[in-house]
PDB file of C-alpha atoms in Angstrom:
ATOM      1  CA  UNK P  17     105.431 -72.694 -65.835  1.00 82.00           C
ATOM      2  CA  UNK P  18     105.098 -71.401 -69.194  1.00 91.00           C
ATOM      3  CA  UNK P  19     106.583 -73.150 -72.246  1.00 94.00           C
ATOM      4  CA  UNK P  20     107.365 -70.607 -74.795  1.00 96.00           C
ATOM      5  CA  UNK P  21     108.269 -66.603 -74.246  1.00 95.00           C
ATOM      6  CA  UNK P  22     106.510 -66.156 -77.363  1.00 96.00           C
ATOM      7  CA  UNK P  23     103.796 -67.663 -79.785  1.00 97.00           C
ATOM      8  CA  UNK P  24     103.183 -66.604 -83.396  1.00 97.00           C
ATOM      9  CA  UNK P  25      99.533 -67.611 -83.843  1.00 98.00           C
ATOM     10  CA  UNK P  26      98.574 -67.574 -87.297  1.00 96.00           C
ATOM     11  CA  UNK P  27     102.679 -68.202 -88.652  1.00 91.00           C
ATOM     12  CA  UNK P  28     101.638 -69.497 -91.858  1.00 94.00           C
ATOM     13  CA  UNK P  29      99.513 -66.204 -92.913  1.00 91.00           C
ATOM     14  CA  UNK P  30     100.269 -62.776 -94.821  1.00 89.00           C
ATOM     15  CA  UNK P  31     101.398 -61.035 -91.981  1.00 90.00           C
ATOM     16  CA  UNK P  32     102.311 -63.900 -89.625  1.00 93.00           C
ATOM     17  CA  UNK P  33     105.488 -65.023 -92.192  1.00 95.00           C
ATOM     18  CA  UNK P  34     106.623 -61.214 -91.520  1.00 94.00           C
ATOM     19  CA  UNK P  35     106.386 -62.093 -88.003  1.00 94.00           C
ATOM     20  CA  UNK P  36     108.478 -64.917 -88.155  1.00 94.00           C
ATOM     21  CA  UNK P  37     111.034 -63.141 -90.723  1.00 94.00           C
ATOM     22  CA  UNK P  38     111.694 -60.025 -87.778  1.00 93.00           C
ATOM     23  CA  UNK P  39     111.695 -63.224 -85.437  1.00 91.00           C
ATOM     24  CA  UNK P  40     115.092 -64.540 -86.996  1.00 91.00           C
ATOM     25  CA  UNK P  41     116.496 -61.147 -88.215  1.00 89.00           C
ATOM     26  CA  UNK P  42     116.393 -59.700 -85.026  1.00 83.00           C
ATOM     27  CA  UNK P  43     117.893 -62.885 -83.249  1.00 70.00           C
ATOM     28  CA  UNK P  44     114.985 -62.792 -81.055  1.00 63.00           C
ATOM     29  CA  UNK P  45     115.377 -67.195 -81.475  1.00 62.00           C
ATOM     30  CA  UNK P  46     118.435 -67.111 -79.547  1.00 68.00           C
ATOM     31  CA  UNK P  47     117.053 -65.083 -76.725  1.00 78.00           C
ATOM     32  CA  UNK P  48     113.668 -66.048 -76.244  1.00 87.00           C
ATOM     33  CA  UNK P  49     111.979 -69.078 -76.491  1.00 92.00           C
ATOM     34  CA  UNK P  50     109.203 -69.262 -79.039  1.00 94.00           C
ATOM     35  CA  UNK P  51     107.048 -71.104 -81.199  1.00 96.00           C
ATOM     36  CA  UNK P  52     104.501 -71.058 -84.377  1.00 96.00           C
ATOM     37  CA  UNK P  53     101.430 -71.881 -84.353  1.00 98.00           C
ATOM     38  CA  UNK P  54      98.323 -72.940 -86.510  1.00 97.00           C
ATOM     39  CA  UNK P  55      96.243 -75.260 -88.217  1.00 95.00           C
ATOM     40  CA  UNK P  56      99.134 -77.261 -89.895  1.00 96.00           C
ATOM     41  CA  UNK P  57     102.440 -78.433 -88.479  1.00 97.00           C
ATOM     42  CA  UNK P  58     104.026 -79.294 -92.158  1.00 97.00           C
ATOM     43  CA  UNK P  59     103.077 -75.443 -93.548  1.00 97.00           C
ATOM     44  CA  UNK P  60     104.391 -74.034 -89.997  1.00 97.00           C
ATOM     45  CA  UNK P  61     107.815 -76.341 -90.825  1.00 97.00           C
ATOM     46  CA  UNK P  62     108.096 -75.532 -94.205  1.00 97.00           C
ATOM     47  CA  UNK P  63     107.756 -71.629 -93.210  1.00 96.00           C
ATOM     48  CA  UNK P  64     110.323 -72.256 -90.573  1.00 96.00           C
ATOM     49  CA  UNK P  65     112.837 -73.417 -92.957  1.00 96.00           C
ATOM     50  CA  UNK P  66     112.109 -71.336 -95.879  1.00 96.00           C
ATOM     51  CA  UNK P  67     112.461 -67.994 -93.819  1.00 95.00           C
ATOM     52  CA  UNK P  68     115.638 -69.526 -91.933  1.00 94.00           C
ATOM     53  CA  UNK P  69     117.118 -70.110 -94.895  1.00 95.00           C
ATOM     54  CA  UNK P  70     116.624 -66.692 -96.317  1.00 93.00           C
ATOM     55  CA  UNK P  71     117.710 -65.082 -93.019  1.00 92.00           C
ATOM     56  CA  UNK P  72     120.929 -67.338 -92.854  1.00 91.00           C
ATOM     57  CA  UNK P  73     120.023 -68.849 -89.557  1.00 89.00           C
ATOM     58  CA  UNK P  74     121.199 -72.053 -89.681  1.00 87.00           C
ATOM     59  CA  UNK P  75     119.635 -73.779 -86.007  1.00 87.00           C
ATOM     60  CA  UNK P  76     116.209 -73.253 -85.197  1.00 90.00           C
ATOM     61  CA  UNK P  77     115.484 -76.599 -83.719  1.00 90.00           C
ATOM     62  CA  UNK P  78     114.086 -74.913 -80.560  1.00 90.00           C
ATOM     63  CA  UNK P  79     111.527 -73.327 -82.270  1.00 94.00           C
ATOM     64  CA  UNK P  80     108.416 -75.050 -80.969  1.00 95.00           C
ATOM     65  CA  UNK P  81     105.172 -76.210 -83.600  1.00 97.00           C
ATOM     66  CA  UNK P  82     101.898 -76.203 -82.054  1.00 97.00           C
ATOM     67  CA  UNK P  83      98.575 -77.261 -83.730  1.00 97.00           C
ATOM     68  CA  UNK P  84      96.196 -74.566 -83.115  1.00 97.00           C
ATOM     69  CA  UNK P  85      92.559 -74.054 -84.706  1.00 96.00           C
ATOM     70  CA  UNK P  86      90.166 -71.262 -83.874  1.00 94.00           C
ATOM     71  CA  UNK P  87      87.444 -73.638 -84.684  1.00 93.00           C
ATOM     72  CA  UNK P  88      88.732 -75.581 -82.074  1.00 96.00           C
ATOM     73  CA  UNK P  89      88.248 -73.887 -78.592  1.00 96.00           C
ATOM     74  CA  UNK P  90      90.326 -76.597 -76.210  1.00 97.00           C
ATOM     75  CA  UNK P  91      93.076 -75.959 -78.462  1.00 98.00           C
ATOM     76  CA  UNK P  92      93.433 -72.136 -78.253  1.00 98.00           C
ATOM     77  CA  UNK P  93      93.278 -72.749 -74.614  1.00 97.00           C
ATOM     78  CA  UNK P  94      96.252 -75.252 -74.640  1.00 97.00           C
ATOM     79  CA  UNK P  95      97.932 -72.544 -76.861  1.00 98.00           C
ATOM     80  CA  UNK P  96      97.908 -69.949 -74.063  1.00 98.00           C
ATOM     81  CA  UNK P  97      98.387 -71.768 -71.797  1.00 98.00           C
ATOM     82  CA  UNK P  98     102.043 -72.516 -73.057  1.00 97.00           C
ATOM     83  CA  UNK P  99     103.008 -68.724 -73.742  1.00 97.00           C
ATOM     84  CA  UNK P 100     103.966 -65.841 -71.883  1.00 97.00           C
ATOM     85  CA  UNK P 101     103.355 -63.832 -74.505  1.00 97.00           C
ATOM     86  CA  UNK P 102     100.959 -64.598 -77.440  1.00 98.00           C
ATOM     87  CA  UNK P 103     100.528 -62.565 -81.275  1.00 98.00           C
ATOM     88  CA  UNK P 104      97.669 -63.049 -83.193  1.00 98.00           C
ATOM     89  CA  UNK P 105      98.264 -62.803 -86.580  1.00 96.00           C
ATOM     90  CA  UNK P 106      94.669 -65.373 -87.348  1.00 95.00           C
ATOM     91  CA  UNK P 107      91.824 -62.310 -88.650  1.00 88.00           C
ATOM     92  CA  UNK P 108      89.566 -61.191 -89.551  1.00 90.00           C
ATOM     93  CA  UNK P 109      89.280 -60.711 -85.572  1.00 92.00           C
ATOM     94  CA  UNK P 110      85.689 -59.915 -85.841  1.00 90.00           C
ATOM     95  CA  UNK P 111      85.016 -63.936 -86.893  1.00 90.00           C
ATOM     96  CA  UNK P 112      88.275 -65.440 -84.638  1.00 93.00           C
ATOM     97  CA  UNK P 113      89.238 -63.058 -81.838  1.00 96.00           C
ATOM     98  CA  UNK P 114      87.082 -62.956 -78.731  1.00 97.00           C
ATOM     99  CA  UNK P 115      87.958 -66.236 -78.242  1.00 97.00           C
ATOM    100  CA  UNK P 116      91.565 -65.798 -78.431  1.00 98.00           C
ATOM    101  CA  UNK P 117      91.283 -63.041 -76.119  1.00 98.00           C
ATOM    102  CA  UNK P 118      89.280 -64.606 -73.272  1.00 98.00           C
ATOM    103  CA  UNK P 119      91.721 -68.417 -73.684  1.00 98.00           C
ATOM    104  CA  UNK P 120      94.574 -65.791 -72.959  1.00 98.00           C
ATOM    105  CA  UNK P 121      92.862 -63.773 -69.738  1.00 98.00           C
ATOM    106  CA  UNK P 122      92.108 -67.509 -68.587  1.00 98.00           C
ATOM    107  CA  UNK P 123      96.079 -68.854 -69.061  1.00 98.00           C
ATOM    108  CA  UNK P 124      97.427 -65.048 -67.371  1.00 98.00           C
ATOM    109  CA  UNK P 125      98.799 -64.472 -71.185  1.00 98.00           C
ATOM    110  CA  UNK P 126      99.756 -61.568 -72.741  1.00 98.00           C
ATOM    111  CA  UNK P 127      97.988 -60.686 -75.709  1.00 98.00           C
ATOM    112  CA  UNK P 128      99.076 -58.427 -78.994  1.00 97.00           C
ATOM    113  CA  UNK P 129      97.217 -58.568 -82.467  1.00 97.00           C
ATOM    114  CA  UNK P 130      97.322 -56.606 -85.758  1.00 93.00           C
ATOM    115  CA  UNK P 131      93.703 -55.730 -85.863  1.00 92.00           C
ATOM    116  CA  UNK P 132      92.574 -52.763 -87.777  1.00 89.00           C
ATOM    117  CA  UNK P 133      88.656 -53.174 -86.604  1.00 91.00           C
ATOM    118  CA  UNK P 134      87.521 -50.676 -85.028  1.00 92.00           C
ATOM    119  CA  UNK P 135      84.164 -52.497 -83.711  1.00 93.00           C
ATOM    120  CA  UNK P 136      86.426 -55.394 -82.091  1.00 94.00           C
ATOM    121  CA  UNK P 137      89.073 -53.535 -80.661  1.00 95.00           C
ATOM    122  CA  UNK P 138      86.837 -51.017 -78.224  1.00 95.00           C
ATOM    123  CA  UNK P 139      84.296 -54.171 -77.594  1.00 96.00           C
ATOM    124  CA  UNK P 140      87.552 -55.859 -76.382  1.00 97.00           C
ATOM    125  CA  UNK P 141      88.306 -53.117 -73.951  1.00 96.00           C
ATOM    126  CA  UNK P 142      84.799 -52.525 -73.186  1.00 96.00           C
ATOM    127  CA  UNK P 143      84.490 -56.474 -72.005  1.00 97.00           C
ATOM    128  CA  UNK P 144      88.087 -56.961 -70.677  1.00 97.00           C
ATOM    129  CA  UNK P 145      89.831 -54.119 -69.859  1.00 96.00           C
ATOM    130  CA  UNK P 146      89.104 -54.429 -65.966  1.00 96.00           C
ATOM    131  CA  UNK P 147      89.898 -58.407 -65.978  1.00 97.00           C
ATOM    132  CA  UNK P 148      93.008 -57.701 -67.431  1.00 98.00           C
ATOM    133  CA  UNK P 149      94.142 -54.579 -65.733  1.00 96.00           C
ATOM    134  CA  UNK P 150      93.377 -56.801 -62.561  1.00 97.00           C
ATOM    135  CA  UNK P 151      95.844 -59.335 -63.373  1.00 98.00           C
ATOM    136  CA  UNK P 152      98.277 -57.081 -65.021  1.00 98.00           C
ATOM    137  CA  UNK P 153      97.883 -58.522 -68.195  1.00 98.00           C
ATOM    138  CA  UNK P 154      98.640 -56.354 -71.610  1.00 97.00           C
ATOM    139  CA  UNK P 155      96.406 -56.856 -74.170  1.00 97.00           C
ATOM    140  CA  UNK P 156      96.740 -54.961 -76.913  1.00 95.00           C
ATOM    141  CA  UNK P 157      95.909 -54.357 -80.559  1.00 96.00           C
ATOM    142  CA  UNK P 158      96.706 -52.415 -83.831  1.00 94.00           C
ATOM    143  CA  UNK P 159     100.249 -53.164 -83.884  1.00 94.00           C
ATOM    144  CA  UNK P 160     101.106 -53.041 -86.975  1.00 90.00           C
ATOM    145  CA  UNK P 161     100.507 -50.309 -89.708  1.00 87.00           C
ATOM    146  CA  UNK P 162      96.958 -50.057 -88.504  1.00 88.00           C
ATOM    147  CA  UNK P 163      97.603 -48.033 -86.148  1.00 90.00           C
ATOM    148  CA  UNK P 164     101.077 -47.771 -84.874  1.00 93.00           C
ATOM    149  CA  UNK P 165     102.095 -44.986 -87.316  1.00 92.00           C
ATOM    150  CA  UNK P 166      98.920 -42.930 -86.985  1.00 90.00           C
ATOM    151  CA  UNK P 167      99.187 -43.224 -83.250  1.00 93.00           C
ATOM    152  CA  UNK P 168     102.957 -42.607 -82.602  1.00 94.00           C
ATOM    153  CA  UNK P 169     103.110 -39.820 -84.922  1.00 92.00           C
ATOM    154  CA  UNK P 170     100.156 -37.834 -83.877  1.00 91.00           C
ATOM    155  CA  UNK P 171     102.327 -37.696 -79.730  1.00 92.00           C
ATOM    156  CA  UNK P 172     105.499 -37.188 -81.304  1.00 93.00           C
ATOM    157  CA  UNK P 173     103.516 -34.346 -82.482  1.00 92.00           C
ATOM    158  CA  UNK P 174     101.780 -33.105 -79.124  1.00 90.00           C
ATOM    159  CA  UNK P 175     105.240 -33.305 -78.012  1.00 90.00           C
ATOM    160  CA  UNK P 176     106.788 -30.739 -80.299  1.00 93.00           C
ATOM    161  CA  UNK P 177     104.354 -28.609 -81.079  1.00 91.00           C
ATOM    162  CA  UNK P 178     104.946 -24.791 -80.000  1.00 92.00           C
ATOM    163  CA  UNK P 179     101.567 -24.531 -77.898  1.00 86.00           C
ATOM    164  CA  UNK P 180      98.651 -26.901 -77.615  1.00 84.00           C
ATOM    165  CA  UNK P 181      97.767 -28.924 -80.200  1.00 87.00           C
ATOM    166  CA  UNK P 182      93.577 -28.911 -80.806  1.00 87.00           C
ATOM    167  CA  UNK P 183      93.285 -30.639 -84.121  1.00 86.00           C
ATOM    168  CA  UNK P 184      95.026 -33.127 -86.872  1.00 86.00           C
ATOM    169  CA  UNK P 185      94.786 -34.414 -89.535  1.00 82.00           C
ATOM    170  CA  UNK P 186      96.571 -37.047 -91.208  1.00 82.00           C
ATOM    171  CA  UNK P 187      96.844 -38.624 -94.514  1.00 81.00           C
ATOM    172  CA  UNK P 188      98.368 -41.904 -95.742  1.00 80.00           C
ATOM    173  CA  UNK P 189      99.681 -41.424 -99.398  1.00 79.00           C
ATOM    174  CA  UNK P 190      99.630 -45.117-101.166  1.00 75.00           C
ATOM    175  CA  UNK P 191     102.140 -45.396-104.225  1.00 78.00           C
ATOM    176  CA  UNK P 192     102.093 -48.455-106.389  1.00 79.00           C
ATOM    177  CA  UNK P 193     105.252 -50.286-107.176  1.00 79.00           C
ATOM    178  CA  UNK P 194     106.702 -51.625-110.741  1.00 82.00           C
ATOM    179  CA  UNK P 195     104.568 -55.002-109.644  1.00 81.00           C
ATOM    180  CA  UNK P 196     101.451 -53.782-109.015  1.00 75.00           C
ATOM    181  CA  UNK P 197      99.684 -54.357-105.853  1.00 72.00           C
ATOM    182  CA  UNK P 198      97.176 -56.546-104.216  1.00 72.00           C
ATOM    183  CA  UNK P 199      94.784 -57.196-101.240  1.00 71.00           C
ATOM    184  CA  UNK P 200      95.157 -60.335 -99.355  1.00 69.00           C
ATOM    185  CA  UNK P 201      91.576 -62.130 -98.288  1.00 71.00           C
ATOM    186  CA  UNK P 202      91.539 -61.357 -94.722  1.00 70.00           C
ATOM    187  CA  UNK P 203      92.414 -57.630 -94.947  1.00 73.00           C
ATOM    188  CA  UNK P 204      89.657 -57.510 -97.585  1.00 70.00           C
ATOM    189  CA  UNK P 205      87.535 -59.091 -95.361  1.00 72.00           C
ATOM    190  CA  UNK P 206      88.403 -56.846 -92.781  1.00 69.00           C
ATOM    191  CA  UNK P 207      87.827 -53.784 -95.037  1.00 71.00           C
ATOM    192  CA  UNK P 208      84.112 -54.560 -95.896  1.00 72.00           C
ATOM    193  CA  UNK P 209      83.153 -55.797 -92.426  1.00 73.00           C
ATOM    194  CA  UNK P 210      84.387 -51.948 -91.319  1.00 71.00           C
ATOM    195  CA  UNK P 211      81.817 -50.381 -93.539  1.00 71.00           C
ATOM    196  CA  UNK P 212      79.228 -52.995 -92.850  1.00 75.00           C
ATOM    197  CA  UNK P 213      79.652 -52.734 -89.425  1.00 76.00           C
ATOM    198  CA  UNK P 214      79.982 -48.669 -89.440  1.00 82.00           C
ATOM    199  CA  UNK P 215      76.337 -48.358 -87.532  1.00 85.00           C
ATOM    200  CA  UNK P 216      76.622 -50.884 -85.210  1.00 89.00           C
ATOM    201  CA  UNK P 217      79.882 -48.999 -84.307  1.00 88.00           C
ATOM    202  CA  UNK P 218      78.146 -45.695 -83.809  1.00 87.00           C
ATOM    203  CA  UNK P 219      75.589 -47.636 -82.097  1.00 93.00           C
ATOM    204  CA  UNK P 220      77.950 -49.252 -79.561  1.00 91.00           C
ATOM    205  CA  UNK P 221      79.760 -46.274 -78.554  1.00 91.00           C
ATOM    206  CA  UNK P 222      76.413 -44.279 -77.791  1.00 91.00           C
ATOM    207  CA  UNK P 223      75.418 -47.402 -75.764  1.00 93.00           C
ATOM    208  CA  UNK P 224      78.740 -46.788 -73.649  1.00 92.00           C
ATOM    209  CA  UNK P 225      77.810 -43.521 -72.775  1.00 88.00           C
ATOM    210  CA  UNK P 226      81.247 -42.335 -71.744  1.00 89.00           C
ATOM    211  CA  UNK P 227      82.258 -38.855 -70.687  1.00 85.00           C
ATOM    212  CA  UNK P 228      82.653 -36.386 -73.342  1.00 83.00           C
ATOM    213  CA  UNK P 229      86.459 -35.037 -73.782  1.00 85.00           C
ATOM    214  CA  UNK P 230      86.479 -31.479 -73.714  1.00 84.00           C
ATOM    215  CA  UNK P 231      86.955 -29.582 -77.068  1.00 83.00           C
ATOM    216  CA  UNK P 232      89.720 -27.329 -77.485  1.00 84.00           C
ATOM    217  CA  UNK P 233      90.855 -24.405 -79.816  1.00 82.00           C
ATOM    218  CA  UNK P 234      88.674 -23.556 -82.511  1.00 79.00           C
ATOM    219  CA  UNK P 235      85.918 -25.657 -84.283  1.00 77.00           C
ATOM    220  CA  UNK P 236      86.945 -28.174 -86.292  1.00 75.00           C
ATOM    221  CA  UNK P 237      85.281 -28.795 -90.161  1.00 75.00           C
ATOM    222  CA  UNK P 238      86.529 -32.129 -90.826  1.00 72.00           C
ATOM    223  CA  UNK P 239      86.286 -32.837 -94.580  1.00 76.00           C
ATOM    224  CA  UNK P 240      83.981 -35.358 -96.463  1.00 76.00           C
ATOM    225  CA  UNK P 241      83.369 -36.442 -99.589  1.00 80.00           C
ATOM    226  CA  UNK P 242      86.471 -36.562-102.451  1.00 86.00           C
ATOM    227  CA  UNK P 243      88.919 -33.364-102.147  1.00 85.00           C
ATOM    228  CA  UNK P 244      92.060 -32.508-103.659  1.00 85.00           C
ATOM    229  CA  UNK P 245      95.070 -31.692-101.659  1.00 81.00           C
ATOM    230  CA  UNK P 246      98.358 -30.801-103.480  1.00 82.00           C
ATOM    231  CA  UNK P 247      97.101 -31.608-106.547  1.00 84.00           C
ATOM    232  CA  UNK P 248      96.238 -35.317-104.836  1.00 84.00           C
ATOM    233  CA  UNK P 249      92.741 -36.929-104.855  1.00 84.00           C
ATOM    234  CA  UNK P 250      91.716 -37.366-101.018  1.00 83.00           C
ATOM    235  CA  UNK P 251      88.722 -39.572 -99.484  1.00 79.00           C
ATOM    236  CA  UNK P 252      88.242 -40.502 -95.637  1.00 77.00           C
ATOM    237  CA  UNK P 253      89.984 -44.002 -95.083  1.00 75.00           C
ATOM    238  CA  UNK P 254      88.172 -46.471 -93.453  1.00 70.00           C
ATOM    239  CA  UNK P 255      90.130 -47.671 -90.995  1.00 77.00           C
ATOM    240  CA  UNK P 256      91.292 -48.092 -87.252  1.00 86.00           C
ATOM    241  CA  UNK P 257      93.580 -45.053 -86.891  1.00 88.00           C
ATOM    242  CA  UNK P 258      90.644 -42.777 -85.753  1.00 87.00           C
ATOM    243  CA  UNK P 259      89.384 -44.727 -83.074  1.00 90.00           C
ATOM    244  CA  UNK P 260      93.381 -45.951 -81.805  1.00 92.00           C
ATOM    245  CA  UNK P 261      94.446 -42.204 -81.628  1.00 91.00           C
ATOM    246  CA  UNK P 262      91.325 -41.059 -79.878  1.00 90.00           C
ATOM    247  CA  UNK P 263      91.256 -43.362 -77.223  1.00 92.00           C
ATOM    248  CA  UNK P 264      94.829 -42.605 -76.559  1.00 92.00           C
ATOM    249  CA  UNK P 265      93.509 -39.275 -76.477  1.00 91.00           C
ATOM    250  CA  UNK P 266      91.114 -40.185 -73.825  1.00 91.00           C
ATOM    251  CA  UNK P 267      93.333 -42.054 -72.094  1.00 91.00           C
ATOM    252  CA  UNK P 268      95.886 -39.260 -71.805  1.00 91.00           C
ATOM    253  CA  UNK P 269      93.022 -36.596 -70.463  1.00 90.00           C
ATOM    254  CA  UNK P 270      91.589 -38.712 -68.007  1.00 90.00           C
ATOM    255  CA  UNK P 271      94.820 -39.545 -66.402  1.00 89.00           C
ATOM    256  CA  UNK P 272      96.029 -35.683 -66.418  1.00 89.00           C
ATOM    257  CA  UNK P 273      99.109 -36.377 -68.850  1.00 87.00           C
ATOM    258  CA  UNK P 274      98.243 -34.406 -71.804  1.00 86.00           C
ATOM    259  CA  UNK P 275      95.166 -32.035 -73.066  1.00 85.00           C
ATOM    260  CA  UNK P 276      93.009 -33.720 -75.620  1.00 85.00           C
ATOM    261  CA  UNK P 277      93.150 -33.177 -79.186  1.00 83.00           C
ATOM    262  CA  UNK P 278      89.311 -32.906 -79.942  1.00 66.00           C
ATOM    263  CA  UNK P 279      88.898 -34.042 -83.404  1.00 59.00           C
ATOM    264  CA  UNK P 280      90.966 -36.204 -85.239  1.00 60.00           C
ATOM    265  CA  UNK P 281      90.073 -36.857 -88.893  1.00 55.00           C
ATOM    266  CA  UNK P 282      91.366 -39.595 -90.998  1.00 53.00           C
ATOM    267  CA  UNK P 283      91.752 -39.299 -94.515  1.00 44.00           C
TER     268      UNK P 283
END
């Protein structure tokens, strides 16, 4: 019997405190049981009652507090083991995922994350996708920005376009507020692993040697380099969007639901 509906892994982090925030303002803590997790039970309480506070939720006693450590392997395992569901918010998931990942196939866990590495993410399905379509496990990742934007909007798309869609491309326009912005360590990280790790991508996906998608329309001449497009400075961005939207694409064509689009291009 599992514990907890729900475990935030990684609650004390950049993007785990949002978790917890959409965890109270959506009421989710008085229709699920849940619980945060991570390397240190006062941060995970002090999160828990600084976000409560600002959400006006005035009882979250059942919110559970569970001392987690990626360092520590019998400890992930004891974490899924308690959750039905468990979101990893702990990155950069090239360093601290796998193992997450396998403790949950293990405990018959659900798995989400917020990965935008491309490398991990198609290992991960490469490795696991077969253990976990066998026990009708979810496991799942990108969802967040990276790529659930990119991904969403390039069906809703398909969808309504007047014919058959062969090509996209899409753009993400950054604008920089009164306060500046910054880069959190992990997503940094993340960001320079993705262009170290750029051949040994390329290498892994010739070394899967999957059937080609067939091409449609007319060839496609992605762009390279720096361009301008209206009157805005554009470079390829290196991130997960690409691979996300074309293995939906693959995914989609293989199981007769939709022709492919045959090049995607990020900028």
């Amino acid at each position: 019997m599992k514990e907890f509906d729900i475990i935030v892994f990684g609650g004390t982090g950049y993007t785990g405190i949002h978790v917890v925030r959409e965890m109270f303002l959506t009421g989710k803590c008085e229709t699920l049981s849940w619980a945060l997790a991570g390397r240190s039970a006062d941060k995970m309480k002090k999160v828990l009652q600084t976000i409560a506070a600002e959400t006006n939720v005035n009882d979250y006693s059942d919110v559970g507090v569970i001392v987690a450590n990626v360092d520590d392997i019998d400890s992930i395992e004891k974490m899924c083991v308690n959750a039905k569901l468990l979101i990893n918010c702990v990155g950069p998931y090239y360093l601290w995922g796998r193992q997450v990942v396998e403790a949950c196939l293990a405990a018959n866990t659900h798995y989400l994350d917020i990965s935008g590495e491309p490398l991990f993410m198609e290992q991960m399905e490469a490795d696991y996708h077969e253990k976990a379509e066998e026990l009708g496990l979810v496991i799942t990742s990108a969802c967040g920005f990276d790529s659930v934007p990119a991904d969403v909007g390039v069906r809703y798309i398909q969808s309504h376009f007047p014919g058959t869609l062969t090509a996209i491309e899409t753009y993400v326009n950054a604008r920089v507020g009164d306060r500046g912005f910054s880069v959190h360590l992990p997503t940094f990280q993340c960001v320079v692993n993705g262009f170290k790790n750029r051949p040994s991508l390329i290498k892994f996906r010739k070394e899967r040697k999957l059937s080609k998608v067939p091409k449609l329309g007319a060839p496609f001449h992605p762009k390279s380099g720096v361009w301008r497009e209206n009157g805005l400075f554009c470079s390829p961005f290196a991130g997960s969007d690409r691979s996300v939207i074309m293995r939906t694409q693959r995914y989609l064509y293989e199981k007769g639901l939709s022709a492919p689009i045959s090049v995607v291009k990020v900028p």
